[in-house]
CSV table of C-alpha atoms in Angstrom, one decimal:
chain,number,residue,atom,x,y,z
V,568,MET,CA,163.3,212.5,40.4
V,569,ASN,CA,160.7,209.9,40.9
V,570,SER,CA,158.6,210.1,44.0
V,571,PRO,CA,158.6,207.0,46.2
V,572,ALA,CA,155.7,204.6,45.8
V,573,PRO,CA,153.0,204.8,48.5
V,574,THR,CA,153.4,202.3,51.3
V,575,ALA,CA,150.6,200.0,52.5
V,576,SER,CA,150.4,202.1,55.7
V,577,THR,CA,150.0,205.3,53.7
V,578,LEU,CA,147.2,203.8,51.6
V,579,HIS,CA,145.6,202.4,54.8
V,580,SER,CA,145.8,205.9,56.4
V,581,GLY,CA,144.4,207.6,53.2
V,582,LEU,CA,141.4,205.2,53.1
V,583,SER,CA,140.7,205.6,56.8
V,584,SER,CA,140.8,209.3,56.4
V,585,ARG,CA,138.2,209.3,53.5
V,586,LEU,CA,136.0,206.7,55.4
V,587,THR,CA,136.1,208.9,58.5
V,588,ARG,CA,135.1,212.0,56.5
V,589,LEU,CA,132.2,210.0,54.9
V,590,GLN,CA,131.0,208.6,58.3
V,591,VAL,CA,131.2,212.2,59.7
V,592,ARG,CA,129.0,213.4,56.9
V,593,ILE,CA,126.5,210.5,57.3
V,594,GLU,CA,126.3,211.3,61.1
V,595,GLN,CA,125.7,215.0,60.3
V,596,TRP,CA,122.9,214.1,58.0
V,597,VAL,CA,121.3,211.8,60.5
V,598,THR,CA,121.6,214.6,63.2
V,599,PHE,CA,119.9,217.0,60.7
V,600,LEU,CA,117.2,214.5,59.8
V,601,ARG,CA,116.2,213.3,63.3
V,602,PRO,CA,114.0,216.3,64.2
V,603,TRP,CA,112.1,215.8,60.8
V,604,ARG,CA,111.7,212.0,60.9
V,605,TRP,CA,108.0,212.3,61.6
V,606,LEU,CA,107.7,213.5,58.0
V,607,TRP,CA,109.1,210.3,56.6
V,608,PRO,CA,106.1,207.8,57.0
V,609,PRO,CA,103.5,210.2,55.4
V,610,MET,CA,106.0,210.9,52.5
V,611,ALA,CA,106.6,207.1,52.1
V,612,PHE,CA,102.8,206.5,52.1
V,613,ALA,CA,102.3,209.3,49.5
V,614,ALA,CA,105.0,207.8,47.4
V,615,GLY,CA,103.3,204.3,47.6
V,616,LEU,CA,100.0,205.9,46.7
V,617,GLY,CA,101.5,207.7,43.8
V,618,SER,CA,103.3,204.6,42.6
V,619,PHE,CA,100.1,202.6,42.9
V,620,PHE,CA,98.1,204.8,40.7
V,621,LEU,CA,100.8,206.3,38.5
V,622,VAL,CA,101.9,202.9,37.4
V,623,GLU,CA,98.8,202.9,35.2
V,624,ARG,CA,99.2,206.2,33.4
V,625,GLN,CA,102.8,207.0,34.1
V,626,GLN,CA,104.4,203.6,34.3
V,627,TRP,CA,107.9,204.9,34.3
V,628,LEU,CA,107.4,207.0,37.3
V,629,GLY,CA,105.8,204.2,39.3
V,630,ALA,CA,108.7,201.9,38.3
V,631,MET,CA,111.2,204.6,39.3
V,632,LEU,CA,109.7,204.8,42.8
V,633,ALA,CA,109.8,201.1,43.1
V,634,ILE,CA,113.5,201.0,41.9
V,635,GLY,CA,114.2,203.6,44.6
V,636,MET,CA,112.8,201.2,47.2
V,637,MET,CA,115.0,198.4,46.0
V,638,VAL,CA,118.2,200.5,46.0
V,639,ALA,CA,117.5,201.6,49.5
V,640,TRP,CA,117.1,197.9,50.5
V,641,LEU,CA,120.3,197.0,48.8
V,642,LEU,CA,122.2,199.7,50.9
V,643,LEU,CA,120.5,198.4,54.1
V,644,LEU,CA,121.3,194.8,53.4
V,645,SER,CA,125.0,195.6,52.6
V,646,GLU,CA,125.5,197.9,55.5
V,647,SER,CA,126.2,195.1,58.1
V,648,LEU,CA,128.5,193.3,55.7
V,649,ILE,CA,130.5,196.4,54.8
V,650,GLY,CA,130.7,197.2,58.5
V,651,ARG,CA,132.2,193.9,59.4
V,652,MET,CA,134.7,194.2,56.5
V,653,LEU,CA,135.8,197.6,57.7
V,654,SER,CA,136.1,196.6,61.3
V,655,ARG,CA,138.3,193.6,60.4
V,656,ARG,CA,140.7,195.9,58.6
V,657,GLY,CA,140.9,198.3,61.6
V,658,HIS,CA,138.7,201.0,60.1
V,659,ALA,CA,136.1,202.9,62.1
V,660,THR,CA,132.4,202.0,61.6
V,661,LEU,CA,129.3,204.0,62.1
V,662,PRO,CA,127.8,204.1,65.6
V,663,LYS,CA,125.0,201.6,66.3
V,664,GLY,CA,122.5,204.3,66.9
V,665,VAL,CA,123.1,205.8,63.5
V,666,THR,CA,122.8,202.4,61.7
V,667,THR,CA,119.6,201.7,63.6
V,668,PHE,CA,118.2,205.0,62.6
V,669,ILE,CA,118.9,204.4,59.0
V,670,ALA,CA,117.3,200.8,59.2
V,671,GLN,CA,114.3,202.4,60.9
V,672,MET,CA,113.8,204.9,58.1
V,673,ILE,CA,114.1,202.2,55.4
V,674,HIS,CA,111.7,199.9,57.4
V,675,GLN,CA,109.2,202.9,57.6
V,676,GLU,CA,109.7,203.6,53.9
V,677,THR,CA,109.0,200.0,53.1
V,678,LEU,CA,105.8,199.6,55.2
V,679,PHE,CA,104.2,202.9,54.5
V,680,PHE,CA,105.1,202.7,50.7
V,681,CYS,CA,103.5,199.2,50.4
V,682,LEU,CA,100.6,199.9,52.6
V,683,PRO,CA,98.4,201.5,49.8
V,684,PHE,CA,98.8,198.4,47.8
V,685,LEU,CA,97.6,196.2,50.6
V,686,LEU,CA,94.7,198.4,51.7
V,687,VAL,CA,93.3,198.4,48.1
V,688,THR,CA,93.9,194.7,47.2
V,689,THR,CA,92.9,193.1,50.5
V,690,VAL,CA,89.6,191.1,50.5
V,691,TRP,CA,88.5,192.3,54.0
V,692,SER,CA,85.9,189.5,54.4
V,693,SER,CA,88.7,186.9,54.3
V,694,GLY,CA,91.9,186.1,56.3
V,695,GLN,CA,93.8,188.6,54.2
V,696,ALA,CA,92.5,191.2,56.6
V,697,LEU,CA,94.7,189.7,59.4
V,698,PHE,CA,97.7,189.9,57.1
V,699,THR,CA,97.1,193.5,56.3
V,700,LEU,CA,96.3,194.5,59.8
V,701,LEU,CA,99.6,192.8,61.0
V,702,LEU,CA,101.5,195.0,58.4
V,703,LEU,CA,99.5,198.0,59.5
V,704,GLY,CA,100.6,197.2,63.2
V,705,MET,CA,104.3,196.8,62.0
V,706,ALA,CA,104.1,200.2,60.3
V,707,VAL,CA,102.7,201.8,63.5
V,708,PHE,CA,105.4,200.0,65.6
V,709,SER,CA,108.2,201.4,63.3
V,710,ILE,CA,107.4,205.0,64.2
V,711,ILE,CA,107.3,204.5,68.0
V,712,ASP,CA,111.0,205.0,68.7
V,713,PRO,CA,111.2,203.5,72.3
V,714,LEU,CA,109.7,200.3,71.2
V,715,TYR,CA,111.5,200.1,67.9
V,716,TYR,CA,115.0,200.7,69.5
V,717,LYS,CA,114.2,198.4,72.4
V,718,LEU,CA,113.5,195.6,69.9
V,719,ALA,CA,116.6,196.4,67.9
V,720,GLU,CA,118.8,196.2,71.1
V,721,ARG,CA,117.2,193.4,73.2
V,722,ALA,CA,115.4,191.0,70.9
V,723,ARG,CA,117.6,190.7,67.9
V,724,TRP,CA,116.0,187.5,66.7
V,725,LEU,CA,112.6,189.3,66.6
V,726,TYR,CA,114.2,192.3,65.0
V,727,PHE,CA,115.6,190.2,62.2
V,728,ALA,CA,112.2,188.5,61.8
V,729,PHE,CA,110.7,192.0,61.4
V,730,HIS,CA,113.3,192.7,58.8
V,731,ALA,CA,112.7,189.5,56.9
V,732,GLN,CA,109.0,190.4,56.8
V,733,CYS,CA,109.8,193.7,55.3
V,734,VAL,CA,112.0,192.1,52.7
V,735,PHE,CA,109.0,189.8,51.8
V,736,LEU,CA,106.8,192.8,51.4
V,737,VAL,CA,109.0,194.9,49.2
V,738,VAL,CA,109.7,192.0,46.8
V,739,LEU,CA,106.0,191.0,46.6
V,740,VAL,CA,105.0,194.6,45.7
V,741,THR,CA,107.8,195.9,43.5
V,742,LEU,CA,108.5,193.0,41.2
V,743,PRO,CA,105.1,193.0,39.3
V,744,ILE,CA,105.7,196.8,38.7
V,745,MET,CA,109.3,196.7,37.7
V,746,PHE,CA,109.4,193.4,35.7
V,747,HIS,CA,105.8,192.5,35.0
V,748,LEU,CA,106.1,189.3,36.9
V,749,THR,CA,102.9,187.5,37.7
V,750,THR,CA,101.6,187.5,41.3
V,751,GLY,CA,102.5,183.9,41.6
V,752,THR,CA,106.1,184.3,40.6
V,753,SER,CA,106.5,187.4,42.7
V,754,LEU,CA,105.0,185.5,45.7
V,755,LYS,CA,107.6,182.6,45.2
V,756,LEU,CA,110.5,185.0,45.0
V,757,ALA,CA,109.2,187.0,48.0
V,758,LEU,CA,109.0,183.8,50.1
V,759,ALA,CA,112.5,182.8,49.0
V,760,ALA,CA,113.8,186.2,50.0
V,761,MET,CA,112.1,186.0,53.4
V,762,VAL,CA,113.5,182.6,54.1
V,763,VAL,CA,117.1,183.7,53.2
V,764,PHE,CA,116.8,186.8,55.4
V,765,SER,CA,115.3,184.8,58.2
V,766,LEU,CA,118.7,183.1,58.8
V,767,PRO,CA,119.9,185.8,61.2
V,768,SER,CA,116.8,185.5,63.2
V,769,LEU,CA,117.0,181.7,63.5
V,770,LEU,CA,120.8,181.9,64.4
V,771,HIS,CA,120.0,184.4,67.2
V,772,LEU,CA,117.1,182.3,68.4
V,773,LEU,CA,118.8,178.9,68.5
V,774,SER,CA,121.4,178.0,71.1
V,775,GLY,CA,124.1,175.4,71.2
V,776,SER,CA,127.2,174.7,69.1
V,777,THR,CA,127.6,176.2,65.7
V,778,LEU,CA,127.2,172.8,63.9
V,779,LYS,CA,124.0,172.0,65.9
V,780,ARG,CA,122.5,175.5,65.2
V,781,TRP,CA,123.1,175.1,61.5
V,782,VAL,CA,121.6,171.7,61.3
V,783,ILE,CA,118.5,172.7,63.2
V,784,MET,CA,118.3,175.9,61.0
V,785,LEU,CA,118.5,173.9,57.8
V,786,ALA,CA,115.7,171.7,59.0
V,787,LEU,CA,113.6,174.7,59.9
V,788,LEU,CA,113.9,176.6,56.7
V,789,PRO,CA,111.9,174.2,54.5
V,790,LEU,CA,109.2,174.2,57.3
V,791,LEU,CA,109.2,178.0,57.1
V,792,ALA,CA,109.0,178.1,53.4
V,793,GLY,CA,106.2,175.5,53.4
V,794,ALA,CA,104.2,177.3,56.0
V,795,GLY,CA,104.6,180.5,54.1
V,796,TRP,CA,103.3,178.8,50.8
V,797,GLN,CA,100.4,177.2,52.7
V,798,GLY,CA,99.4,180.6,54.0
V,799,ARG,CA,99.4,182.2,50.6
V,800,ILE,CA,95.6,182.6,50.4
V,801,TRP,CA,96.0,185.0,53.4
V,802,VAL,CA,98.4,187.2,51.3
V,803,PRO,CA,96.7,189.9,49.2
V,804,PRO,CA,97.7,190.0,45.5
V,805,ALA,CA,99.4,193.3,45.9
V,806,THR,CA,98.9,194.5,42.3
V,807,LEU,CA,95.5,193.0,41.3
V,808,TRP,CA,92.1,194.1,42.6
V,809,ILE,CA,88.5,194.0,41.5
V,810,THR,CA,86.9,197.2,40.5
V,811,ALA,CA,83.4,195.8,39.6
V,812,THR,CA,81.4,192.6,40.0
V,813,ALA,CA,77.9,191.5,38.8
V,814,LEU,CA,75.6,188.4,38.6
V,815,SER,CA,73.1,188.1,35.7
V,816,PRO,CA,71.2,185.5,33.8
V,817,GLY,CA,72.2,187.1,30.4
V,818,PHE,CA,75.2,188.8,28.9
V,819,ASP,CA,75.7,191.3,26.0
V,820,VAL,CA,79.0,190.0,24.7
V,821,PRO,CA,79.5,192.9,22.2
V,822,ALA,CA,79.0,195.5,24.9
V,823,ARG,CA,80.7,193.4,27.6
V,824,GLN,CA,77.7,194.1,29.9
V,825,PRO,CA,75.6,191.8,32.1
V,826,ARG,CA,71.9,191.9,31.2
V,827,GLU,CA,68.5,190.8,32.5
V,828,SER,CA,67.3,189.9,35.9
V,829,VAL,CA,66.1,186.7,37.8
V,830,ARG,CA,65.6,185.4,41.2
V,831,LEU,CA,68.0,182.6,41.9
V,832,THR,CA,65.6,179.8,42.6
V,833,PRO,CA,66.3,176.1,41.8
V,834,SER,CA,63.8,176.1,39.0
V,835,ALA,CA,65.2,179.2,37.4
V,836,LEU,CA,68.8,178.3,37.3
V,837,PRO,CA,68.7,175.3,34.8
V,838,ALA,CA,66.7,177.5,32.4
V,839,THR,CA,68.9,180.6,32.4
V,840,GLY,CA,72.3,179.6,33.8
V,841,LEU,CA,74.3,182.3,35.6
V,842,TYR,CA,77.0,184.7,34.5
V,843,ALA,CA,79.6,185.9,37.0
V,844,TYR,CA,81.2,189.1,35.8
V,845,THR,CA,84.4,190.7,37.2
V,846,SER,CA,86.5,193.7,36.2
V,847,ILE,CA,90.1,193.4,37.5
V,848,ARG,CA,92.7,196.2,37.6
V,849,ALA,CA,96.4,195.2,37.0
V,850,PRO,CA,99.6,197.0,36.1
V,851,ARG,CA,100.1,197.8,32.4
V,852,GLY,CA,102.0,195.0,30.7
V,853,LEU,CA,101.1,192.4,33.2
V,854,LYS,CA,99.5,189.2,31.8
V,855,GLU,CA,98.1,186.7,34.2
V,856,GLN,CA,95.8,183.7,34.4
V,857,ILE,CA,93.1,183.9,37.0
V,858,PHE,CA,90.3,181.5,37.9
V,859,HIS,CA,86.6,181.8,38.7
V,860,VAL,CA,86.1,179.1,41.3
V,861,TRP,CA,82.5,178.2,41.9
V,862,ARG,CA,81.6,176.8,45.3
V,863,HIS,CA,78.4,175.3,46.6
V,864,ASP,CA,78.2,175.1,50.4
V,865,GLY,CA,82.0,175.4,50.5
V,866,GLU,CA,82.6,172.6,48.0
V,867,ILE,CA,84.4,173.3,44.7
V,868,ILE,CA,82.1,172.7,41.7
V,869,ASP,CA,84.0,174.3,38.9
V,870,ARG,CA,87.3,176.0,38.3
V,871,ILE,CA,87.2,178.2,35.2
V,872,PRO,CA,90.5,179.7,33.8
V,873,LEU,CA,90.5,183.2,32.4
V,874,GLU,CA,93.4,185.2,30.9
V,875,ILE,CA,93.6,188.9,31.9
V,876,LYS,CA,95.9,191.8,30.8
V,877,GLY,CA,96.7,194.9,32.7
V,878,GLY,CA,96.6,198.6,31.8
V,879,ARG,CA,93.0,199.3,31.2
V,880,ASP,CA,91.6,202.1,33.5
V,881,GLU,CA,88.3,200.5,34.1
V,882,GLY,CA,89.8,197.1,34.7
V,883,TYR,CA,90.0,194.0,32.5
V,884,ARG,CA,86.5,192.5,32.1
V,885,ALA,CA,86.1,188.8,32.3
V,886,TRP,CA,83.2,186.6,32.9
V,887,SER,CA,82.2,182.9,33.3
V,888,HIS,CA,78.8,181.3,32.4
V,889,LYS,CA,77.8,178.3,34.5
V,890,GLN,CA,74.9,176.1,33.2
V,891,ASN,CA,75.5,172.7,34.7
V,892,PHE,CA,74.2,173.2,38.2
V,893,PRO,CA,73.7,170.3,40.5
V,894,GLU,CA,70.2,168.6,40.8
V,895,ALA,CA,69.8,170.3,44.2
V,896,PRO,CA,71.3,173.6,43.8
V,897,ALA,CA,69.8,175.3,46.8
V,898,GLY,CA,72.2,176.6,49.4
V,899,THR,CA,75.0,179.2,49.7
V,900,TRP,CA,77.2,179.8,46.6
V,901,ARG,CA,80.3,181.9,46.1
V,902,VAL,CA,82.6,182.5,43.2
V,903,ASP,CA,86.2,183.0,44.4
V,904,VAL,CA,88.3,185.1,41.9
V,905,MET,CA,91.8,183.5,42.4
V,906,THR,CA,95.3,183.8,41.0
V,907,ASP,CA,97.0,180.7,39.7
V,908,SER,CA,99.1,180.7,42.9
V,909,GLY,CA,96.0,180.5,45.1
V,910,GLN,CA,95.7,184.2,46.2
V,911,ARG,CA,92.2,185.5,46.4
V,912,ILE,CA,91.4,188.6,44.4
V,913,GLY,CA,87.8,188.9,45.3
V,914,VAL,CA,84.6,187.0,45.9
V,915,LEU,CA,81.0,187.1,44.7
V,916,ARG,CA,78.3,185.5,47.0
V,917,PHE,CA,74.8,184.6,46.3
V,918,ARG,CA,72.1,182.2,47.6
V,919,VAL,CA,69.8,179.8,45.8
V,920,ASP,CA,66.5,179.2,47.6
V,921,ALA,CA,63.0,178.0,46.7
V,922,ASP,CA,61.7,180.9,48.8
V,923,GLU,CA,62.0,183.9,46.5
V,924,ALA,CA,62.3,186.2,49.5
V,925,LYS,CA,65.6,184.5,50.5
V,926,ALA,CA,67.0,183.8,47.0
V,927,THR,CA,69.5,186.4,45.6
V,928,LEU,CA,68.3,188.7,42.8
V,929,ALA,CA,70.8,188.5,39.9
V,930,ASP,CA,69.9,191.7,38.2
V,931,GLY,CA,73.0,192.5,36.3
V,932,GLY,CA,73.8,195.5,38.4
V,933,ILE,CA,77.5,196.3,38.5
V,934,ASP,CA,78.7,196.8,42.1
V,935,SER,CA,82.0,198.5,43.0
V,936,PRO,CA,83.9,197.5,46.1
V,937,LEU,CA,84.1,199.6,49.2
V,938,GLY,CA,87.1,201.6,50.1
V,939,LEU,CA,90.0,202.7,48.0
V,940,ALA,CA,89.4,199.8,45.5
V,941,GLY,CA,86.2,201.4,44.4
V,942,ILE,CA,87.5,205.0,44.1
V,943,ALA,CA,88.9,205.8,40.6
V,944,LEU,CA,91.7,208.1,41.8
V,945,HIS,CA,93.6,207.4,38.6
V,946,LYS,CA,91.0,209.5,36.8
V,947,LEU,CA,92.1,212.6,38.8
V,948,LEU,CA,95.7,212.4,37.5
V,949,PRO,CA,96.7,215.1,35.0
V,950,GLY,CA,97.4,214.0,31.5
V,951,ARG,CA,94.9,211.1,31.6
V,952,GLU,CA,93.9,210.1,28.1
V,953,THR,CA,90.3,210.0,27.2
V,954,VAL,CA,89.4,206.8,25.4
V,955,ALA,CA,86.2,206.8,23.5
V,956,THR,CA,84.2,203.7,23.7
V,957,SER,CA,81.1,202.5,22.0
V,958,PRO,CA,78.4,200.2,23.5
V,959,VAL,CA,78.7,197.9,20.5
V,960,GLU,CA,82.5,197.7,20.4
V,961,THR,CA,83.8,194.1,19.9
V,962,ALA,CA,87.0,192.3,20.2
V,963,PRO,CA,88.2,190.2,17.2
V,964,PRO,CA,86.8,186.7,17.4
V,965,ASP,CA,90.2,185.1,17.8
V,966,GLN,CA,91.0,187.2,20.8
V,967,GLN,CA,88.1,185.9,22.9
V,968,SER,CA,88.7,182.8,24.9
V,969,GLU,CA,85.6,180.5,24.9
V,970,GLN,CA,84.9,177.0,26.3
V,971,ARG,CA,81.5,175.6,25.6
V,972,SER,CA,80.0,172.2,25.8
V,973,ASN,CA,76.8,170.7,27.2
V,974,ASP,CA,78.3,169.7,30.4
V,975,LYS,CA,81.0,172.3,31.0
V,976,PRO,CA,80.7,176.0,32.0
V,977,ALA,CA,81.7,178.7,29.6
V,978,ALA,CA,84.4,181.1,30.2
V,979,GLU,CA,84.9,184.3,28.2
V,980,SER,CA,87.1,187.4,28.6
V,981,GLU,CA,87.8,190.6,26.6
V,982,ASN,CA,91.1,191.4,24.9
V,983,GLU,CA,91.5,195.0,24.3
């Protein structure tokens, strides 16, 4: 005898029972994890540090850590939508304290995971320092429970703005690792994601009728996106950083090494020209165009394009050779190393002066940056391959980019 088909009420009851059991388990896990939540930020920081350096030698592991971050975010972003759907159908939802705790864990994971990328790639003598300090402040804020929960309960618009900034950060950091997107493309996608997830913040902030709120919000969104794009020079290129710089009057192209020494006086520059040498680390598989932007007393004189590739332990070596200096070259100079999207990777500074005591000595000495960027932690990783190099190794001629004329600077880079 056939059993009767289950009714809608029976199906609803069975689904409610399963959802209730799932919610009970989640609440039990949250209760278990609460005493140990202080371990989460250092674990996330260690994962970010590992992903940052492992992406060079063990790319799959760095990518897996990044994918884990994205999956956690998808769960967080879908939580409120799923909660509303269940509530409309009469099902129980997770207590607000539980969902806020889960969101806090993911915010902490995001901020502390991404922090190593920012600490290494920030040019601390620029406005990027303010951006990184802001994110560091957000990371500290996320571990102070009374402040975090007060923000989540009483200032919802600011809480959603906090959330949107975390979305911006996770997209900015993970996309170059996972999909080898350039920093410019990743920045645009991160800005788009931030604008989309700023919608709840704007809706909570604006008052008035629903139609009026939407009209004002749609007018504000382009302004928000434009302001974010204009401030891109303050955003560190989270997966590109300089490992070495040098200034020199000569260059040994086969060895890729700056050579010779000269005091940068107005009389010396036209005779020798000047080489600006940079070594830039990037994730394996990433190809990107960068620029050496030569500035004299703040004014752009030359903008020289260079192509770099990621994956080399010591960094991708690139250099530009400037020969057409102005008739009056005395003053302060700098070479900004920029991405095609306008983010600063690093800067070389020098002074040209008739007084040799004040003029910079371009001696070809290779300088490493201060802090984590100058520490080759990747060399300490097990399984690192040893690559033998020769001081006379050369790249095939058709793999060197070169631009030469009497009135234009030269640009060269290696391709290994």
